[in-house]
């Protein structure tokens, strides 16, 4: 019990530090690029923790909640997306494209699994099931496609992605089967 309290307290400190860091970055961005009048600021905050077919993560949901609250305090119009499957993730990204079109500042925050395969980066929806290399393009969301949805004068992207590849074992088996070892 004592160990859980310590790690829970550290997670709270980590979230507070993350929210503070994001606030400083945004303050810098808005003071340098956004005119002094009230700017329209939009944010899409994504927190994926409850993965169905791979390792669940402890922090992304809570981190996204803390970041969304900090952004709202700074005057952002925030859309929060928790536990996004591929359909919801792509639908919300398309909606964000429309919302950011007339904004002066658009921010995309993603917390969850992300991977790089063959030089391309992907966000991992909670329903992604990657059993071989060919599944990557079908079940994951290319980061470049997500970035194409930001259309504001100033665009900020924060990726708080887990550094391990949840599909490493299945992808390496697939690569060996394809002769890419």
GROMACS .gro file of N, CA and C in nm:
model
  543
    1UNK      N    1   0.082  -0.118   0.000
    1UNK     CA    2   0.000   0.000   0.000
    1UNK      C    3   0.087   0.125   0.000
    2UNK      N    4   0.191   0.125   0.082
    2UNK     CA    5   0.281   0.240   0.090
    2UNK      C    6   0.347   0.265  -0.045
    3UNK      N    7   0.389   0.158  -0.114
    3UNK     CA    8   0.452   0.172  -0.246
    3UNK      C    9   0.355   0.234  -0.346
    4UNK      N   10   0.228   0.192  -0.343
    4UNK     CA   11   0.128   0.247  -0.435
    4UNK      C   12   0.111   0.396  -0.412
    5UNK      N   13   0.107   0.438  -0.285
    5UNK     CA   14   0.090   0.580  -0.254
    5UNK      C   15   0.205   0.662  -0.309
    6UNK      N   16   0.328   0.610  -0.292
    6UNK     CA   17   0.443   0.683  -0.344
    6UNK      C   18   0.437   0.695  -0.495
    7UNK      N   19   0.405   0.585  -0.565
    7UNK     CA   20   0.402   0.591  -0.710
    7UNK      C   21   0.283   0.674  -0.759
    8UNK      N   22   0.172   0.671  -0.686
    8UNK     CA   23   0.057   0.755  -0.721
    8UNK      C   24   0.092   0.902  -0.703
    9UNK      N   25   0.164   0.935  -0.596
    9UNK     CA   26   0.205   1.073  -0.573
    9UNK      C   27   0.301   1.119  -0.682
   10UNK      N   28   0.394   1.030  -0.722
   10UNK     CA   29   0.486   1.065  -0.830
   10UNK      C   30   0.412   1.089  -0.960
   11UNK      N   31   0.308   1.008  -0.988
   11UNK     CA   32   0.229   1.027  -1.111
   11UNK      C   33   0.159   1.161  -1.108
   12UNK      N   34   0.107   1.202  -0.990
   12UNK     CA   35   0.042   1.332  -0.977
   12UNK      C   36   0.140   1.445  -1.001
   13UNK      N   37   0.261   1.433  -0.947
   13UNK     CA   38   0.365   1.533  -0.969
   13UNK      C   39   0.402   1.538  -1.116
   14UNK      N   40   0.412   1.421  -1.179
   14UNK     CA   41   0.447   1.414  -1.322
   14UNK      C   42   0.341   1.485  -1.406
   15UNK      N   43   0.211   1.461  -1.375
   15UNK     CA   44   0.103   1.527  -1.450
   15UNK      C   45   0.107   1.677  -1.429
   16UNK      N   46   0.130   1.721  -1.305
   16UNK     CA   47   0.137   1.865  -1.278
   16UNK      C   48   0.254   1.928  -1.353
   17UNK      N   49   0.368   1.859  -1.355
   17UNK     CA   50   0.485   1.911  -1.427
   17UNK      C   51   0.457   1.915  -1.577
   18UNK      N   52   0.392   1.812  -1.630
   18UNK     CA   53   0.358   1.809  -1.772
   18UNK      C   54   0.264   1.924  -1.807
   19UNK      N   55   0.161   1.945  -1.726
   19UNK     CA   56   0.068   2.054  -1.752
   19UNK      C   57   0.139   2.188  -1.744
   20UNK      N   58   0.229   2.205  -1.648
   20UNK     CA   59   0.306   2.329  -1.637
   20UNK      C   60   0.397   2.351  -1.757
   21UNK      N   61   0.461   2.244  -1.802
   21UNK     CA   62   0.550   2.254  -1.918
   21UNK      C   63   0.470   2.293  -2.042
   22UNK      N   64   0.357   2.230  -2.061
   22UNK     CA   65   0.272   2.262  -2.176
   22UNK      C   66   0.227   2.407  -2.168
   23UNK      N   67   0.191   2.452  -2.049
   23UNK     CA   68   0.151   2.591  -2.032
   23UNK      C   69   0.260   2.688  -2.072
   24UNK      N   70   0.385   2.658  -2.033
   24UNK     CA   71   0.497   2.746  -2.070
   24UNK      C   72   0.517   2.748  -2.220
   25UNK      N   73   0.511   2.632  -2.285
   25UNK     CA   74   0.528   2.626  -2.430
   25UNK      C   75   0.419   2.706  -2.500
   26UNK      N   76   0.296   2.690  -2.455
   26UNK     CA   77   0.185   2.763  -2.518
   26UNK      C   78   0.194   2.913  -2.493
   27UNK      N   79   0.236   2.951  -2.374
   27UNK     CA   80   0.254   3.093  -2.346
   27UNK      C   81   0.357   3.152  -2.441
   28UNK      N   82   0.466   3.081  -2.461
   28UNK     CA   83   0.568   3.126  -2.555
   28UNK      C   84   0.512   3.135  -2.696
   29UNK      N   85   0.441   3.032  -2.740
   29UNK     CA   86   0.384   3.032  -2.876
   29UNK      C   87   0.287   3.147  -2.895
   30UNK      N   88   0.198   3.165  -2.798
   30UNK     CA   89   0.097   3.269  -2.815
   30UNK      C   90   0.158   3.407  -2.806
   31UNK      N   91   0.260   3.425  -2.725
   31UNK     CA   92   0.319   3.558  -2.715
   31UNK      C   93   0.403   3.593  -2.837
   32UNK      N   94   0.460   3.493  -2.903
   32UNK     CA   95   0.543   3.521  -3.018
   32UNK      C   96   0.465   3.533  -3.148
   33UNK      N   97   0.361   3.450  -3.166
   33UNK     CA   98   0.298   3.441  -3.297
   33UNK      C   99   0.153   3.487  -3.303
   34UNK      N  100   0.085   3.485  -3.193
   34UNK     CA  101  -0.057   3.517  -3.196
   34UNK      C  102  -0.077   3.662  -3.156
   35UNK      N  103  -0.152   3.740  -3.232
   35UNK     CA  104  -0.176   3.880  -3.198
   35UNK      C  105  -0.235   3.895  -3.058
   36UNK      N  106  -0.227   4.016  -3.004
   36UNK     CA  107  -0.268   4.042  -2.866
   36UNK      C  108  -0.418   4.025  -2.842
   37UNK      N  109  -0.502   4.042  -2.944
   37UNK     CA  110  -0.646   4.026  -2.921
   37UNK      C  111  -0.680   3.879  -2.894
   38UNK      N  112  -0.797   3.859  -2.843
   38UNK     CA  113  -0.838   3.723  -2.806
   38UNK      C  114  -0.837   3.633  -2.929
   39UNK      N  115  -0.753   3.533  -2.925
   39UNK     CA  116  -0.739   3.442  -3.038
   39UNK      C  117  -0.825   3.320  -3.017
   40UNK      N  118  -0.874   3.264  -3.127
   40UNK     CA  119  -0.944   3.137  -3.115
   40UNK      C  120  -0.838   3.028  -3.105
   41UNK      N  121  -0.846   2.953  -2.996
   41UNK     CA  122  -0.751   2.846  -2.970
   41UNK      C  123  -0.830   2.717  -2.957
   42UNK      N  124  -0.792   2.619  -3.036
   42UNK     CA  125  -0.860   2.490  -3.032
   42UNK      C  126  -0.760   2.380  -3.001
   43UNK      N  127  -0.806   2.278  -2.933
   43UNK     CA  128  -0.718   2.166  -2.898
   43UNK      C  129  -0.795   2.035  -2.909
   44UNK      N  130  -0.725   1.935  -2.957
   44UNK     CA  131  -0.774   1.798  -2.955
   44UNK      C  132  -0.680   1.721  -2.863
   45UNK      N  133  -0.733   1.670  -2.754
   45UNK     CA  134  -0.654   1.601  -2.653
   45UNK      C  135  -0.697   1.455  -2.650
   46UNK      N  136  -0.602   1.366  -2.679
   46UNK     CA  137  -0.631   1.224  -2.691
   46UNK      C  138  -0.554   1.148  -2.583
   47UNK      N  139  -0.626   1.064  -2.509
   47UNK     CA  140  -0.563   0.980  -2.407
   47UNK      C  141  -0.606   0.835  -2.424
   48UNK      N  142  -0.514   0.751  -2.468
   48UNK     CA  143  -0.543   0.609  -2.489
   48UNK      C  144  -0.466   0.525  -2.387
   49UNK      N  145  -0.540   0.456  -2.303
   49UNK     CA  146  -0.480   0.370  -2.201
   49UNK      C  147  -0.528   0.225  -2.210
   50UNK      N  148  -0.656   0.206  -2.238
   50UNK     CA  149  -0.720   0.075  -2.230
   50UNK      C  150  -0.714   0.000  -2.363
   51UNK      N  151  -0.594  -0.043  -2.399
   51UNK     CA  152  -0.576  -0.117  -2.525
   51UNK      C  153  -0.635  -0.256  -2.515
   52UNK      N  154  -0.704  -0.298  -2.620
   52UNK     CA  155  -0.771  -0.427  -2.621
   52UNK      C  156  -0.678  -0.543  -2.655
   53UNK      N  157  -0.579  -0.519  -2.742
   53UNK     CA  158  -0.498  -0.630  -2.794
   53UNK      C  159  -0.349  -0.617  -2.763
   54UNK      N  160  -0.315  -0.525  -2.676
   54UNK     CA  161  -0.175  -0.509  -2.638
   54UNK      C  162  -0.167  -0.450  -2.498
   55UNK      N  163  -0.051  -0.416  -2.455
   55UNK     CA  164  -0.026  -0.368  -2.320
   55UNK      C  165  -0.109  -0.244  -2.286
   56UNK      N  166  -0.183  -0.253  -2.178
   56UNK     CA  167  -0.255  -0.136  -2.126
   56UNK      C  168  -0.154  -0.042  -2.062
   57UNK      N  169  -0.185   0.087  -2.066
   57UNK     CA  170  -0.096   0.187  -2.007
   57UNK      C  171  -0.167   0.254  -1.889
   58UNK      N  172  -0.090   0.294  -1.789
   58UNK     CA  173  -0.148   0.353  -1.669
   58UNK      C  174  -0.175   0.503  -1.680
   59UNK      N  175  -0.089   0.578  -1.747
   59UNK     CA  176  -0.094   0.724  -1.736
   59UNK      C  177  -0.167   0.803  -1.844
   60UNK      N  178  -0.177   0.759  -1.968
   60UNK     CA  179  -0.231   0.847  -2.073
   60UNK      C  180  -0.368   0.907  -2.045
   61UNK      N  181  -0.458   0.831  -1.992
   61UNK     CA  182  -0.592   0.884  -1.964
   61UNK      C  183  -0.583   1.000  -1.865
   62UNK      N  184  -0.510   0.979  -1.754
   62UNK     CA  185  -0.496   1.084  -1.653
   62UNK      C  186  -0.417   1.204  -1.705
   63UNK      N  187  -0.313   1.177  -1.783
   63UNK     CA  188  -0.235   1.287  -1.840
   63UNK      C  189  -0.321   1.372  -1.933
   64UNK      N  190  -0.400   1.306  -2.016
   64UNK     CA  191  -0.486   1.379  -2.110
   64UNK      C  192  -0.589   1.463  -2.034
   65UNK      N  193  -0.643   1.408  -1.927
   65UNK     CA  194  -0.739   1.482  -1.845
   65UNK      C  195  -0.674   1.607  -1.785
   66UNK      N  196  -0.552   1.594  -1.733
   66UNK     CA  197  -0.481   1.708  -1.674
   66UNK      C  198  -0.447   1.813  -1.780
   67UNK      N  199  -0.402   1.768  -1.896
   67UNK     CA  200  -0.367   1.861  -2.003
   67UNK      C  201  -0.491   1.934  -2.053
   68UNK      N  202  -0.602   1.862  -2.070
   68UNK     CA  203  -0.726   1.925  -2.116
   68UNK      C  204  -0.772   2.032  -2.018
   69UNK      N  205  -0.763   2.004  -1.889
   69UNK     CA  206  -0.803   2.101  -1.788
   69UNK      C  207  -0.714   2.225  -1.793
   70UNK      N  208  -0.583   2.204  -1.809
   70UNK     CA  209  -0.490   2.318  -1.818
   70UNK      C  210  -0.518   2.402  -1.942
   71UNK      N  211  -0.546   2.338  -2.053
   71UNK     CA  212  -0.575   2.411  -2.176
   71UNK      C  213  -0.706   2.489  -2.165
   72UNK      N  214  -0.806   2.430  -2.102
   72UNK     CA  215  -0.933   2.501  -2.083
   72UNK      C  216  -0.912   2.626  -1.997
   73UNK      N  217  -0.828   2.614  -1.894
   73UNK     CA  218  -0.798   2.731  -1.810
   73UNK      C  219  -0.729   2.841  -1.890
   74UNK      N  220  -0.658   2.803  -1.996
   74UNK     CA  221  -0.589   2.900  -2.081
   74UNK      C  222  -0.677   2.952  -2.194
   75UNK      N  223  -0.803   2.914  -2.195
   75UNK     CA  224  -0.896   2.966  -2.294
   75UNK      C  225  -0.910   2.885  -2.421
   76UNK      N  226  -0.861   2.765  -2.422
   76UNK     CA  227  -0.875   2.678  -2.540
   76UNK      C  228  -1.014   2.617  -2.545
   77UNK      N  229  -1.064   2.599  -2.665
   77UNK     CA  230  -1.182   2.517  -2.688
   77UNK      C  231  -1.129   2.375  -2.705
   78UNK      N  232  -1.153   2.291  -2.606
   78UNK     CA  233  -1.091   2.158  -2.601
   78UNK      C  234  -1.190   2.049  -2.637
   79UNK      N  235  -1.148   1.961  -2.726
   79UNK     CA  236  -1.219   1.837  -2.753
   79UNK      C  237  -1.135   1.726  -2.694
   80UNK      N  238  -1.193   1.651  -2.600
   80UNK     CA  239  -1.120   1.542  -2.537
   80UNK      C  240  -1.167   1.411  -2.594
   81UNK      N  241  -1.073   1.328  -2.627
   81UNK     CA  242  -1.102   1.198  -2.686
   81UNK      C  243  -1.031   1.092  -2.602
   82UNK      N  244  -1.110   1.015  -2.529
   82UNK     CA  245  -1.054   0.912  -2.442
   82UNK      C  246  -1.080   0.775  -2.501
   83UNK      N  247  -0.979   0.690  -2.495
   83UNK     CA  248  -0.990   0.550  -2.538
   83UNK      C  249  -1.044   0.541  -2.680
   84UNK      N  250  -0.976   0.606  -2.772
   84UNK     CA  251  -1.022   0.618  -2.911
   84UNK      C  252  -0.988   0.494  -2.995
   85UNK      N  253  -1.092   0.433  -3.052
   85UNK     CA  254  -1.067   0.329  -3.152
   85UNK      C  255  -1.037   0.398  -3.285
   86UNK      N  256  -1.000   0.321  -3.385
   86UNK     CA  257  -0.957   0.383  -3.512
   86UNK      C  258  -1.067   0.467  -3.575
   87UNK      N  259  -1.188   0.417  -3.575
   87UNK     CA  260  -1.299   0.490  -3.636
   87UNK      C  261  -1.321   0.626  -3.569
   88UNK      N  262  -1.326   0.625  -3.436
   88UNK     CA  263  -1.345   0.751  -3.363
   88UNK      C  264  -1.227   0.844  -3.379
   89UNK      N  265  -1.106   0.789  -3.377
   89UNK     CA  266  -0.986   0.871  -3.390
   89UNK      C  267  -0.984   0.942  -3.526
   90UNK      N  268  -1.008   0.870  -3.634
   90UNK     CA  269  -1.006   0.933  -3.766
   90UNK      C  270  -1.121   1.032  -3.782
   91UNK      N  271  -1.237   0.999  -3.727
   91UNK     CA  272  -1.353   1.090  -3.735
   91UNK      C  273  -1.324   1.221  -3.659
   92UNK      N  274  -1.266   1.212  -3.540
   92UNK     CA  275  -1.235   1.332  -3.460
   92UNK      C  276  -1.123   1.414  -3.524
   93UNK      N  277  -1.026   1.346  -3.584
   93UNK     CA  278  -0.920   1.420  -3.654
   93UNK      C  279  -0.979   1.499  -3.771
   94UNK      N  280  -1.071   1.440  -3.844
   94UNK     CA  281  -1.135   1.512  -3.955
   94UNK      C  282  -1.216   1.630  -3.903
   95UNK      N  283  -1.284   1.612  -3.792
   95UNK     CA  284  -1.359   1.722  -3.732
   95UNK      C  285  -1.266   1.831  -3.682
   96UNK      N  286  -1.151   1.791  -3.633
   96UNK     CA  287  -1.054   1.889  -3.584
   96UNK      C  288  -0.999   1.973  -3.700
   97UNK      N  289  -0.988   1.912  -3.817
   97UNK     CA  290  -0.943   1.987  -3.935
   97UNK      C  291  -1.037   2.105  -3.958
   98UNK      N  292  -1.167   2.081  -3.951
   98UNK     CA  293  -1.265   2.188  -3.972
   98UNK      C  294  -1.259   2.292  -3.860
   99UNK      N  295  -1.246   2.248  -3.734
   99UNK     CA  296  -1.241   2.342  -3.622
   99UNK      C  297  -1.114   2.426  -3.624
  100UNK      N  298  -1.004   2.370  -3.671
  100UNK     CA  299  -0.878   2.444  -3.668
  100UNK      C  300  -0.861   2.537  -3.788
  101UNK      N  301  -0.945   2.522  -3.888
  101UNK     CA  302  -0.931   2.600  -4.010
  101UNK      C  303  -0.931   2.750  -3.984
  102UNK      N  304  -1.016   2.799  -3.896
  102UNK     CA  305  -1.023   2.943  -3.869
  102UNK      C  306  -0.956   2.983  -3.739
  103UNK      N  307  -0.890   2.890  -3.675
  103UNK     CA  308  -0.825   2.919  -3.547
  103UNK      C  309  -0.688   2.983  -3.570
  104UNK      N  310  -0.647   3.058  -3.471
  104UNK     CA  311  -0.512   3.114  -3.477
  104UNK      C  312  -0.410   3.018  -3.417
  105UNK      N  313  -0.456   2.930  -3.327
  105UNK     CA  314  -0.367   2.833  -3.265
  105UNK      C  315  -0.441   2.702  -3.250
  106UNK      N  316  -0.383   2.594  -3.301
  106UNK     CA  317  -0.440   2.460  -3.287
  106UNK      C  318  -0.335   2.372  -3.219
  107UNK      N  319  -0.381   2.293  -3.124
  107UNK     CA  320  -0.292   2.205  -3.051
  107UNK      C  321  -0.347   2.063  -3.054
  108UNK      N  322  -0.261   1.970  -3.089
  108UNK     CA  323  -0.293   1.828  -3.085
  108UNK      C  324  -0.206   1.765  -2.979
  109UNK      N  325  -0.268   1.704  -2.878
  109UNK     CA  326  -0.196   1.633  -2.772
  109UNK      C  327  -0.237   1.487  -2.780
  110UNK      N  328  -0.139   1.398  -2.786
  110UNK     CA  329  -0.166   1.254  -2.792
  110UNK      C  330  -0.084   1.185  -2.684
  111UNK      N  331  -0.152   1.107  -2.601
  111UNK     CA  332  -0.086   1.023  -2.502
  111UNK      C  333  -0.133   0.880  -2.525
  112UNK      N  334  -0.040   0.789  -2.540
  112UNK     CA  335  -0.072   0.649  -2.564
  112UNK      C  336   0.041   0.582  -2.638
  113UNK      N  337   0.014   0.464  -2.690
  113UNK     CA  338   0.114   0.393  -2.770
  113UNK      C  339   0.129   0.459  -2.906
  114UNK      N  340   0.252   0.465  -2.953
  114UNK     CA  341   0.283   0.507  -3.090
  114UNK      C  342   0.405   0.425  -3.132
  115UNK      N  343   0.415   0.399  -3.260
  115UNK     CA  344   0.530   0.320  -3.308
  115UNK      C  345   0.583   0.379  -3.438
  116UNK      N  346   0.704   0.336  -3.472
  116UNK     CA  347   0.763   0.371  -3.601
  116UNK      C  348   0.791   0.241  -3.674
  117UNK      N  349   0.744   0.233  -3.798
  117UNK     CA  350   0.767   0.115  -3.882
  117UNK      C  351   0.815   0.164  -4.017
  118UNK      N  352   0.930   0.113  -4.057
  118UNK     CA  353   0.989   0.148  -4.187
  118UNK      C  354   0.993   0.299  -4.209
  119UNK      N  355   1.034   0.373  -4.105
  119UNK     CA  356   1.051   0.517  -4.116
  119UNK      C  357   0.923   0.598  -4.105
  120UNK      N  358   0.811   0.534  -4.086
  120UNK     CA  359   0.683   0.605  -4.070
  120UNK      C  360   0.635   0.591  -3.925
  121UNK      N  361   0.578   0.699  -3.874
  121UNK     CA  362   0.528   0.701  -3.736
  121UNK      C  363   0.377   0.683  -3.735
  122UNK      N  364   0.329   0.608  -3.637
  122UNK     CA  365   0.187   0.575  -3.628
  122UNK      C  366   0.137   0.595  -3.485
  123UNK      N  367   0.013   0.645  -3.474
  123UNK     CA  368  -0.058   0.648  -3.347
  123UNK      C  369  -0.137   0.517  -3.338
  124UNK      N  370  -0.147   0.462  -3.219
  124UNK     CA  371  -0.210   0.332  -3.200
  124UNK      C  372  -0.347   0.348  -3.135
  125UNK      N  373  -0.455   0.325  -3.210
  125UNK     CA  374  -0.589   0.327  -3.151
  125UNK      C  375  -0.605   0.211  -3.052
  126UNK      N  376  -0.701   0.222  -2.962
  126UNK     CA  377  -0.716   0.119  -2.858
  126UNK      C  378  -0.762  -0.015  -2.913
  127UNK      N  379  -0.822  -0.018  -3.033
  127UNK     CA  380  -0.871  -0.144  -3.088
  127UNK      C  381  -0.773  -0.206  -3.188
  128UNK      N  382  -0.654  -0.148  -3.204
  128UNK     CA  383  -0.557  -0.198  -3.302
  128UNK      C  384  -0.508  -0.337  -3.267
  129UNK      N  385  -0.512  -0.424  -3.366
  129UNK     CA  386  -0.459  -0.560  -3.351
  129UNK      C  387  -0.362  -0.582  -3.465
  130UNK      N  388  -0.235  -0.575  -3.433
  130UNK     CA  389  -0.131  -0.587  -3.535
  130UNK      C  390  -0.063  -0.722  -3.517
  131UNK      N  391  -0.087  -0.811  -3.614
  131UNK     CA  392  -0.028  -0.944  -3.608
  131UNK      C  393   0.081  -0.964  -3.711
  132UNK      N  394   0.084  -0.876  -3.811
  132UNK     CA  395   0.189  -0.882  -3.912
  132UNK      C  396   0.207  -0.743  -3.972
  133UNK      N  397   0.313  -0.728  -4.046
  133UNK     CA  398   0.349  -0.598  -4.101
  133UNK      C  399   0.238  -0.535  -4.185
  134UNK      N  400   0.164  -0.614  -4.259
  134UNK     CA  401   0.057  -0.562  -4.343
  134UNK      C  402  -0.058  -0.501  -4.265
  135UNK      N  403  -0.069  -0.534  -4.135
  135UNK     CA  404  -0.175  -0.478  -4.052
  135UNK      C  405  -0.150  -0.333  -4.013
  136UNK      N  406  -0.025  -0.290  -4.015
  136UNK     CA  407   0.011  -0.158  -3.965
  136UNK      C  408  -0.068  -0.048  -4.036
  137UNK      N  409  -0.066  -0.047  -4.167
  137UNK     CA  410  -0.137   0.057  -4.243
  137UNK      C  411  -0.288   0.048  -4.232
  138UNK      N  412  -0.339  -0.071  -4.200
  138UNK     CA  413  -0.483  -0.090  -4.190
  138UNK      C  414  -0.541  -0.050  -4.055
  139UNK      N  415  -0.467  -0.076  -3.948
  139UNK     CA  416  -0.524  -0.061  -3.814
  139UNK      C  417  -0.467   0.054  -3.733
  140UNK      N  418  -0.359   0.116  -3.779
  140UNK     CA  419  -0.299   0.228  -3.708
  140UNK      C  420  -0.325   0.357  -3.785
  141UNK      N  421  -0.298   0.472  -3.724
  141UNK     CA  422  -0.319   0.602  -3.788
  141UNK      C  423  -0.183   0.667  -3.809
  142UNK      N  424  -0.153   0.693  -3.936
  142UNK     CA  425  -0.023   0.756  -3.967
  142UNK      C  426  -0.017   0.894  -3.903
  143UNK      N  427   0.094   0.922  -3.836
  143UNK     CA  428   0.112   1.051  -3.773
  143UNK      C  429   0.103   1.164  -3.876
  144UNK      N  430   0.161   1.145  -3.993
  144UNK     CA  431   0.155   1.249  -4.097
  144UNK      C  432   0.011   1.280  -4.136
  145UNK      N  433  -0.075   1.178  -4.141
  145UNK     CA  434  -0.216   1.202  -4.171
  145UNK      C  435  -0.282   1.284  -4.060
  146UNK      N  436  -0.247   1.256  -3.935
  146UNK     CA  437  -0.300   1.335  -3.823
  146UNK      C  438  -0.251   1.479  -3.831
  147UNK      N  439  -0.124   1.498  -3.864
  147UNK     CA  440  -0.068   1.634  -3.873
  147UNK      C  441  -0.132   1.716  -3.984
  148UNK      N  442  -0.178   1.650  -4.089
  148UNK     CA  443  -0.243   1.719  -4.201
  148UNK      C  444  -0.374   1.784  -4.157
  149UNK      N  445  -0.426   1.746  -4.042
  149UNK     CA  446  -0.555   1.797  -3.997
  149UNK      C  447  -0.543   1.931  -3.925
  150UNK      N  448  -0.422   1.976  -3.896
  150UNK     CA  449  -0.402   2.102  -3.828
  150UNK      C  450  -0.390   2.213  -3.931
  151UNK      N  451  -0.482   2.308  -3.928
  151UNK     CA  452  -0.488   2.412  -4.030
  151UNK      C  453  -0.484   2.553  -3.974
  152UNK      N  454  -0.443   2.572  -3.851
  152UNK     CA  455  -0.441   2.705  -3.790
  152UNK      C  456  -0.316   2.782  -3.834
  153UNK      N  457  -0.312   2.909  -3.796
  153UNK     CA  458  -0.192   2.990  -3.824
  153UNK      C  459  -0.071   2.932  -3.753
  154UNK      N  460  -0.092   2.888  -3.628
  154UNK     CA  461   0.014   2.825  -3.549
  154UNK      C  462  -0.038   2.689  -3.507
  155UNK      N  463   0.040   2.585  -3.533
  155UNK     CA  464   0.003   2.448  -3.498
  155UNK      C  465   0.106   2.392  -3.401
  156UNK      N  466   0.058   2.332  -3.293
  156UNK     CA  467   0.145   2.273  -3.192
  156UNK      C  468   0.105   2.127  -3.176
  157UNK      N  469   0.203   2.038  -3.177
  157UNK     CA  470   0.177   1.895  -3.160
  157UNK      C  471   0.263   1.846  -3.044
  158UNK      N  472   0.198   1.780  -2.950
  158UNK     CA  473   0.270   1.722  -2.836
  158UNK      C  474   0.238   1.573  -2.833
  159UNK      N  475   0.342   1.493  -2.850
  159UNK     CA  476   0.326   1.347  -2.846
  159UNK      C  477   0.385   1.297  -2.715
  160UNK      N  478   0.301   1.243  -2.632
  160UNK     CA  479   0.342   1.185  -2.506
  160UNK      C  480   0.326   1.034  -2.522
  161UNK      N  481   0.407   0.978  -2.609
  161UNK     CA  482   0.390   0.838  -2.649
  161UNK      C  483   0.484   0.748  -2.571
  162UNK      N  484   0.432   0.630  -2.541
  162UNK     CA  485   0.511   0.527  -2.475
  162UNK      C  486   0.627   0.488  -2.566
  163UNK      N  487   0.745   0.468  -2.507
  163UNK     CA  488   0.865   0.445  -2.588
  163UNK      C  489   0.887   0.300  -2.630
  164UNK      N  490   0.803   0.209  -2.585
  164UNK     CA  491   0.822   0.070  -2.627
  164UNK      C  492   0.721   0.035  -2.735
  165UNK      N  493   0.757  -0.059  -2.819
  165UNK     CA  494   0.671  -0.102  -2.928
  165UNK      C  495   0.584  -0.218  -2.879
  166UNK      N  496   0.454  -0.196  -2.864
  166UNK     CA  497   0.369  -0.303  -2.811
  166UNK      C  498   0.353  -0.421  -2.907
  167UNK      N  499   0.392  -0.402  -3.032
  167UNK     CA  500   0.378  -0.507  -3.132
  167UNK      C  501   0.514  -0.561  -3.177
  168UNK      N  502   0.618  -0.535  -3.100
  168UNK     CA  503   0.754  -0.573  -3.141
  168UNK      C  504   0.766  -0.721  -3.173
  169UNK      N  505   0.710  -0.804  -3.088
  169UNK     CA  506   0.722  -0.948  -3.108
  169UNK      C  507   0.651  -0.994  -3.235
  170UNK      N  508   0.527  -0.952  -3.255
  170UNK     CA  509   0.452  -0.996  -3.373
  170UNK      C  510   0.511  -0.936  -3.500
  171UNK      N  511   0.557  -0.811  -3.495
  171UNK     CA  512   0.615  -0.749  -3.615
  171UNK      C  513   0.749  -0.811  -3.650
  172UNK      N  514   0.830  -0.846  -3.551
  172UNK     CA  515   0.959  -0.908  -3.583
  172UNK      C  516   0.938  -1.048  -3.640
  173UNK      N  517   0.837  -1.123  -3.590
  173UNK     CA  518   0.806  -1.254  -3.649
  173UNK      C  519   0.761  -1.236  -3.793
  174UNK      N  520   0.678  -1.134  -3.819
  174UNK     CA  521   0.629  -1.107  -3.953
  174UNK      C  522   0.745  -1.071  -4.047
  175UNK      N  523   0.838  -0.989  -3.999
  175UNK     CA  524   0.952  -0.948  -4.081
  175UNK      C  525   1.040  -1.067  -4.115
  176UNK      N  526   1.059  -1.159  -4.021
  176UNK     CA  527   1.138  -1.280  -4.048
  176UNK      C  528   1.068  -1.364  -4.154
  177UNK      N  529   0.935  -1.376  -4.143
  177UNK     CA  530   0.859  -1.454  -4.241
  177UNK      C  531   0.870  -1.392  -4.380
  178UNK      N  532   0.883  -1.260  -4.386
  178UNK     CA  533   0.893  -1.191  -4.516
  178UNK      C  534   1.039  -1.182  -4.564
  179UNK      N  535   1.131  -1.234  -4.485
  179UNK     CA  536   1.273  -1.231  -4.524
  179UNK      C  537   1.338  -1.097  -4.498
  180UNK      N  538   1.289  -1.020  -4.398
  180UNK     CA  539   1.347  -0.887  -4.367
  180UNK      C  540   1.425  -0.888  -4.237
  181UNK      N  541   1.478  -0.998  -4.196
  181UNK     CA  542   1.545  -1.003  -4.066
  181UNK      C  543   1.675  -0.929  -4.063
   0.00000   0.00000   0.00000
